[in-house]
Amino acid sequence: GNSVTQMEGPVTLSEEAFLTINCTYTATGYPSLFWYVQYPGEGLQLLLKATKADDKGSNKGFEATYRKETTSFHLEKGSVQVSDSAVYFCALRGPYSGAGSYQLTFGKGTKLSVIP
Amino acid sequence: DAGVTQSPTHLIKTRGQQVTLRCSPKSGHDTVSWYQQALGQGPQFIFQYYEEEERQRGNFPDRFSGHQFPNYSSELNVNALLLGDSALYLCASSRRLAGHRDTQYFGPGTRLTVL
């Protein structure tokens, strides 16, 4: 079945540091890939997405590239801010005609804390 | 444009009771999915409703059931509550266009505590 593995947290960085959160996946065919962010006490917000190999999703300074050869979708940001402190979830949605074609499968999440 | 709304925000129940959670999708969306998020974990897919029918289901027992209304809003029902059902329940809405699958947008969730 489909699965997502994220790097274990928590991750603590100083403001303006470089961020990488690793995400790898297992799925048949070509899934769509997502990063969602969850701020304390809130639901999930879509951060970025990529629907085919070599696509780069980007939003609010965050980027992730869909790497089919390494089955990865690592999240990066060049300079983090205190306001980026949140839990980040990597997720996949199965190919259109396959199992799980409409559901999202999530990783366990990575908690990021950014200190001034 | 209102986003996905859920009610209630918080709920406390005791073991064996039944609970109903409600979700109104984002304007223009016709599909509702429900997820369970245990503390410190990622959301787990429960099921998805489209055209008032359950279309896909995750690995959850029959105690979990749902309904979708003609206005696309949805309910999640859980019977015979267990302590392990304590979690944040998230609703996500999307459009199920022919040949396309739109992005899922999440509501703020309902925090269920079972004592």
Tab-separated table of C-alpha atoms in Angstrom:
chain	number	residue	atom	x	y	z
A	1	GLY	CA	0.000	0.000	0.000
A	2	ASN	CA	0.868	3.670	-0.030
A	3	SER	CA	3.075	5.062	2.721
A	4	VAL	CA	5.016	8.216	3.625
A	5	THR	CA	8.094	8.461	5.827
A	6	GLN	CA	9.234	11.781	7.272
A	7	MET	CA	12.315	12.643	9.269
A	8	GLU	CA	11.750	12.470	13.001
A	9	GLY	CA	11.430	15.692	14.898
A	10	PRO	CA	11.431	17.925	16.680
A	11	VAL	CA	13.644	20.236	14.679
A	12	THR	CA	14.894	23.418	16.357
A	13	LEU	CA	16.529	26.138	14.261
A	14	SER	CA	17.641	29.689	14.776
A	15	GLU	CA	15.935	32.412	12.786
A	16	GLU	CA	17.340	32.773	9.229
A	17	ALA	CA	18.745	29.231	9.230
A	18	PHE	CA	18.263	26.849	6.292
A	19	LEU	CA	15.539	24.238	6.653
A	20	THR	CA	15.305	20.761	5.157
A	21	ILE	CA	12.647	18.241	6.148
A	22	ASN	CA	13.091	14.887	4.436
A	23	CYS	CA	10.144	12.964	3.008
A	24	THR	CA	10.177	9.687	1.088
A	25	TYR	CA	7.231	7.697	-0.157
A	26	THR	CA	6.133	4.284	-1.336
A	27	ALA	CA	3.386	4.085	-3.945
A	28	THR	CA	2.589	2.425	-7.243
A	29	GLY	CA	2.661	4.553	-10.350
A	30	TYR	CA	2.838	8.316	-10.107
A	31	PRO	CA	1.171	9.732	-7.003
A	32	SER	CA	0.590	13.414	-6.324
A	33	LEU	CA	2.639	14.816	-3.441
A	34	PHE	CA	1.792	17.489	-0.885
A	35	TRP	CA	3.150	19.384	2.074
A	36	TYR	CA	0.630	20.554	4.657
A	37	VAL	CA	1.351	22.739	7.694
A	38	GLN	CA	-0.471	22.712	11.022
A	39	TYR	CA	-0.114	25.650	13.379
A	40	PRO	CA	-0.841	25.107	17.082
A	41	GLY	CA	-4.526	24.474	17.741
A	42	GLU	CA	-5.493	24.623	14.071
A	43	GLY	CA	-6.341	22.325	11.176
A	44	LEU	CA	-4.130	21.604	8.189
A	45	GLN	CA	-3.247	24.175	5.557
A	46	LEU	CA	-1.926	23.239	2.132
A	47	LEU	CA	1.594	24.592	1.769
A	48	LEU	CA	2.563	23.300	-1.682
A	49	LYS	CA	2.040	20.411	-4.063
A	50	ALA	CA	3.481	18.627	-7.104
A	51	THR	CA	1.555	16.314	-9.382
A	52	LYS	CA	4.216	14.824	-11.639
A	53	ALA	CA	7.877	13.901	-11.624
A	54	ASP	CA	10.380	16.806	-11.607
A	55	ASP	CA	7.637	19.300	-10.709
A	56	LYS	CA	8.680	21.870	-8.119
A	57	GLY	CA	6.053	23.160	-5.732
A	58	SER	CA	6.676	26.476	-4.008
A	59	ASN	CA	4.887	28.837	-1.640
A	60	LYS	CA	5.887	31.406	0.998
A	61	GLY	CA	9.591	30.712	0.423
A	62	PHE	CA	9.176	26.942	0.829
A	63	GLU	CA	10.065	24.596	-2.033
A	64	ALA	CA	9.910	20.873	-2.732
A	65	THR	CA	10.802	18.913	-5.878
A	66	TYR	CA	9.104	15.642	-6.871
A	67	ARG	CA	11.963	13.167	-7.397
A	68	LYS	CA	10.681	9.945	-8.912
A	69	GLU	CA	14.117	8.298	-9.031
A	70	THR	CA	14.607	8.658	-5.275
A	71	THR	CA	10.869	8.609	-4.370
A	72	SER	CA	11.378	11.797	-2.384
A	73	PHE	CA	9.738	15.185	-1.847
A	74	HIS	CA	11.976	17.039	0.594
A	75	LEU	CA	10.805	20.404	1.942
A	76	GLU	CA	13.299	23.293	1.969
A	77	LYS	CA	13.386	26.945	2.943
A	78	GLY	CA	16.395	29.183	2.702
A	79	SER	CA	15.738	31.391	5.730
A	80	VAL	CA	13.200	30.390	8.383
A	81	GLN	CA	11.285	32.819	10.592
A	82	VAL	CA	9.792	32.423	14.040
A	83	SER	CA	6.356	32.450	12.387
A	84	ASP	CA	7.271	29.210	10.538
A	85	SER	CA	7.112	27.285	13.823
A	86	ALA	CA	4.521	24.564	13.215
A	87	VAL	CA	4.124	20.874	12.409
A	88	TYR	CA	4.781	19.940	8.780
A	89	PHE	CA	3.162	16.916	7.131
A	90	CYS	CA	4.175	15.248	3.897
A	91	ALA	CA	1.319	13.460	2.116
A	92	LEU	CA	0.564	11.588	-1.068
A	93	ARG	CA	-2.534	10.876	-3.098
A	94	GLY	CA	-2.576	7.692	-5.164
A	95	PRO	CA	-2.694	7.652	-8.994
A	96	TYR	CA	-6.085	8.328	-10.539
A	97	SER	CA	-7.082	4.756	-11.291
A	98	GLY	CA	-5.319	3.033	-8.440
A	99	ALA	CA	-6.041	2.267	-4.836
A	100	GLY	CA	-6.278	5.325	-2.645
A	101	SER	CA	-6.903	7.484	-5.655
A	102	TYR	CA	-8.861	10.045	-3.687
A	103	GLN	CA	-7.509	9.725	-0.169
A	104	LEU	CA	-4.438	11.370	1.312
A	105	THR	CA	-1.828	9.263	3.087
A	106	PHE	CA	0.188	11.299	5.591
A	107	GLY	CA	3.527	10.993	7.293
A	108	LYS	CA	3.711	11.338	11.068
A	109	GLY	CA	4.676	14.997	10.911
A	110	THR	CA	7.785	16.981	11.827
A	111	LYS	CA	7.575	19.660	14.477
A	112	LEU	CA	9.651	22.740	13.698
A	113	SER	CA	10.539	25.325	16.309
A	114	VAL	CA	12.333	28.488	15.223
A	115	ILE	CA	14.001	30.538	17.942
A	116	PRO	CA	14.931	34.230	17.624
B	1	ASP	CA	-15.707	33.000	0.757
B	2	ALA	CA	-16.116	30.744	3.787
B	3	GLY	CA	-13.726	27.870	4.079
B	4	VAL	CA	-14.462	24.455	5.514
B	5	THR	CA	-16.322	24.701	8.813
B	6	GLN	CA	-16.750	22.052	11.492
B	7	SER	CA	-18.836	21.787	14.621
B	8	PRO	CA	-18.543	21.476	17.493
B	9	THR	CA	-15.011	22.663	18.256
B	10	HIS	CA	-14.618	20.452	21.304
B	11	LEU	CA	-16.582	17.535	22.650
B	12	ILE	CA	-16.292	15.354	25.738
B	13	LYS	CA	-18.013	11.962	25.856
B	14	THR	CA	-17.823	8.827	27.970
B	15	ARG	CA	-17.074	5.296	26.834
B	16	GLY	CA	-19.971	3.569	25.103
B	17	GLN	CA	-21.691	6.776	24.044
B	18	GLN	CA	-22.349	7.883	20.501
B	19	VAL	CA	-21.202	11.112	18.854
B	20	THR	CA	-22.033	13.095	15.696
B	21	LEU	CA	-19.630	15.566	14.142
B	22	ARG	CA	-20.593	17.984	11.387
B	23	CYS	CA	-18.825	19.523	8.422
B	24	SER	CA	-19.759	22.144	5.841
B	25	PRO	CA	-17.551	22.137	2.759
B	26	LYS	CA	-15.956	25.098	1.071
B	27	SER	CA	-18.219	26.856	-1.404
B	28	GLY	CA	-18.181	25.090	-4.761
B	29	HIS	CA	-16.929	21.786	-3.333
B	30	ASP	CA	-18.952	18.585	-3.616
B	31	THR	CA	-16.764	15.998	-1.900
B	32	VAL	CA	-16.086	15.540	1.799
B	33	SER	CA	-13.391	13.379	3.381
B	34	TRP	CA	-12.950	12.626	7.070
B	35	TYR	CA	-9.665	12.006	8.861
B	36	GLN	CA	-8.721	11.051	12.403
B	37	GLN	CA	-5.583	12.611	13.894
B	38	ALA	CA	-4.377	11.062	17.133
B	39	LEU	CA	-2.097	13.160	19.319
B	40	GLY	CA	1.384	13.417	17.818
B	41	GLN	CA	0.426	11.504	14.666
B	42	GLY	CA	-0.479	12.275	11.085
B	43	PRO	CA	-4.115	12.204	9.977
B	44	GLN	CA	-5.570	8.808	9.046
B	45	PHE	CA	-8.216	8.567	6.311
B	46	ILE	CA	-11.632	7.367	7.527
B	47	PHE	CA	-13.837	7.707	4.450
B	48	GLN	CA	-14.941	9.971	1.636
B	49	TYR	CA	-18.421	10.998	0.498
B	50	TYR	CA	-19.453	12.098	-2.961
B	51	GLU	CA	-22.979	12.328	-4.386
B	52	GLU	CA	-24.306	11.284	-0.964
B	53	GLU	CA	-22.514	7.937	-1.072
B	54	GLU	CA	-19.431	6.576	0.652
B	55	ARG	CA	-16.868	6.184	-2.135
B	56	GLN	CA	-13.693	5.113	-0.349
B	57	ARG	CA	-13.022	3.873	3.139
B	58	GLY	CA	-9.889	3.541	5.207
B	59	ASN	CA	-9.107	0.909	7.809
B	60	PHE	CA	-11.756	1.887	10.370
B	61	PRO	CA	-14.423	-0.334	11.961
B	62	ASP	CA	-18.125	-0.132	11.200
B	63	ARG	CA	-18.613	1.902	14.379
B	64	PHE	CA	-17.567	4.808	12.178
B	65	SER	CA	-20.285	5.828	9.750
B	66	GLY	CA	-21.189	8.923	7.836
B	67	HIS	CA	-23.680	10.733	5.750
B	68	GLN	CA	-23.683	13.413	3.097
B	69	PHE	CA	-26.640	15.699	2.517
B	70	PRO	CA	-27.899	17.196	-0.757
B	71	ASN	CA	-26.220	20.506	0.125
B	72	TYR	CA	-22.882	18.579	0.299
B	73	SER	CA	-22.497	18.970	4.068
B	74	SER	CA	-21.571	15.835	5.953
B	75	GLU	CA	-21.774	14.103	9.310
B	76	LEU	CA	-19.442	11.625	10.947
B	77	ASN	CA	-21.009	9.281	13.499
B	78	VAL	CA	-19.074	7.139	15.928
B	79	ASN	CA	-20.923	4.524	18.021
B	80	ALA	CA	-19.835	2.701	21.164
B	81	LEU	CA	-17.012	5.127	21.848
B	82	LEU	CA	-13.677	3.783	23.075
B	83	LEU	CA	-10.922	5.634	24.876
B	84	GLY	CA	-8.812	5.205	21.728
B	85	ASP	CA	-11.292	7.258	19.726
B	86	SER	CA	-10.006	10.402	21.449
B	87	ALA	CA	-8.495	12.471	18.653
B	88	LEU	CA	-8.829	15.514	16.435
B	89	TYR	CA	-11.320	14.774	13.668
B	90	LEU	CA	-10.634	16.674	10.485
B	91	CYS	CA	-12.956	17.255	7.585
B	92	ALA	CA	-11.585	18.060	4.141
B	93	SER	CA	-13.525	19.211	1.112
B	94	SER	CA	-12.680	19.150	-2.593
B	95	ARG	CA	-14.238	19.084	-6.031
B	96	ARG	CA	-14.478	15.757	-7.816
B	97	LEU	CA	-14.338	16.951	-11.391
B	98	ALA	CA	-14.584	14.495	-14.247
B	99	GLY	CA	-11.053	13.323	-14.962
B	100	HIS	CA	-9.567	15.525	-12.233
B	101	ARG	CA	-9.107	15.377	-8.489
B	102	ASP	CA	-8.953	18.745	-6.827
B	103	THR	CA	-6.853	19.625	-3.794
B	104	GLN	CA	-8.351	18.846	-0.399
B	105	TYR	CA	-8.876	21.791	1.949
B	106	PHE	CA	-9.153	21.113	5.653
B	107	GLY	CA	-11.343	22.529	8.383
B	108	PRO	CA	-10.112	23.400	11.892
B	109	GLY	CA	-11.212	20.069	13.288
B	110	THR	CA	-13.287	18.802	16.212
B	111	ARG	CA	-11.370	17.721	19.299
B	112	LEU	CA	-13.097	14.630	20.768
B	113	THR	CA	-12.159	13.451	24.243
B	114	VAL	CA	-13.521	10.120	25.473
B	115	LEU	CA	-13.392	9.563	29.242
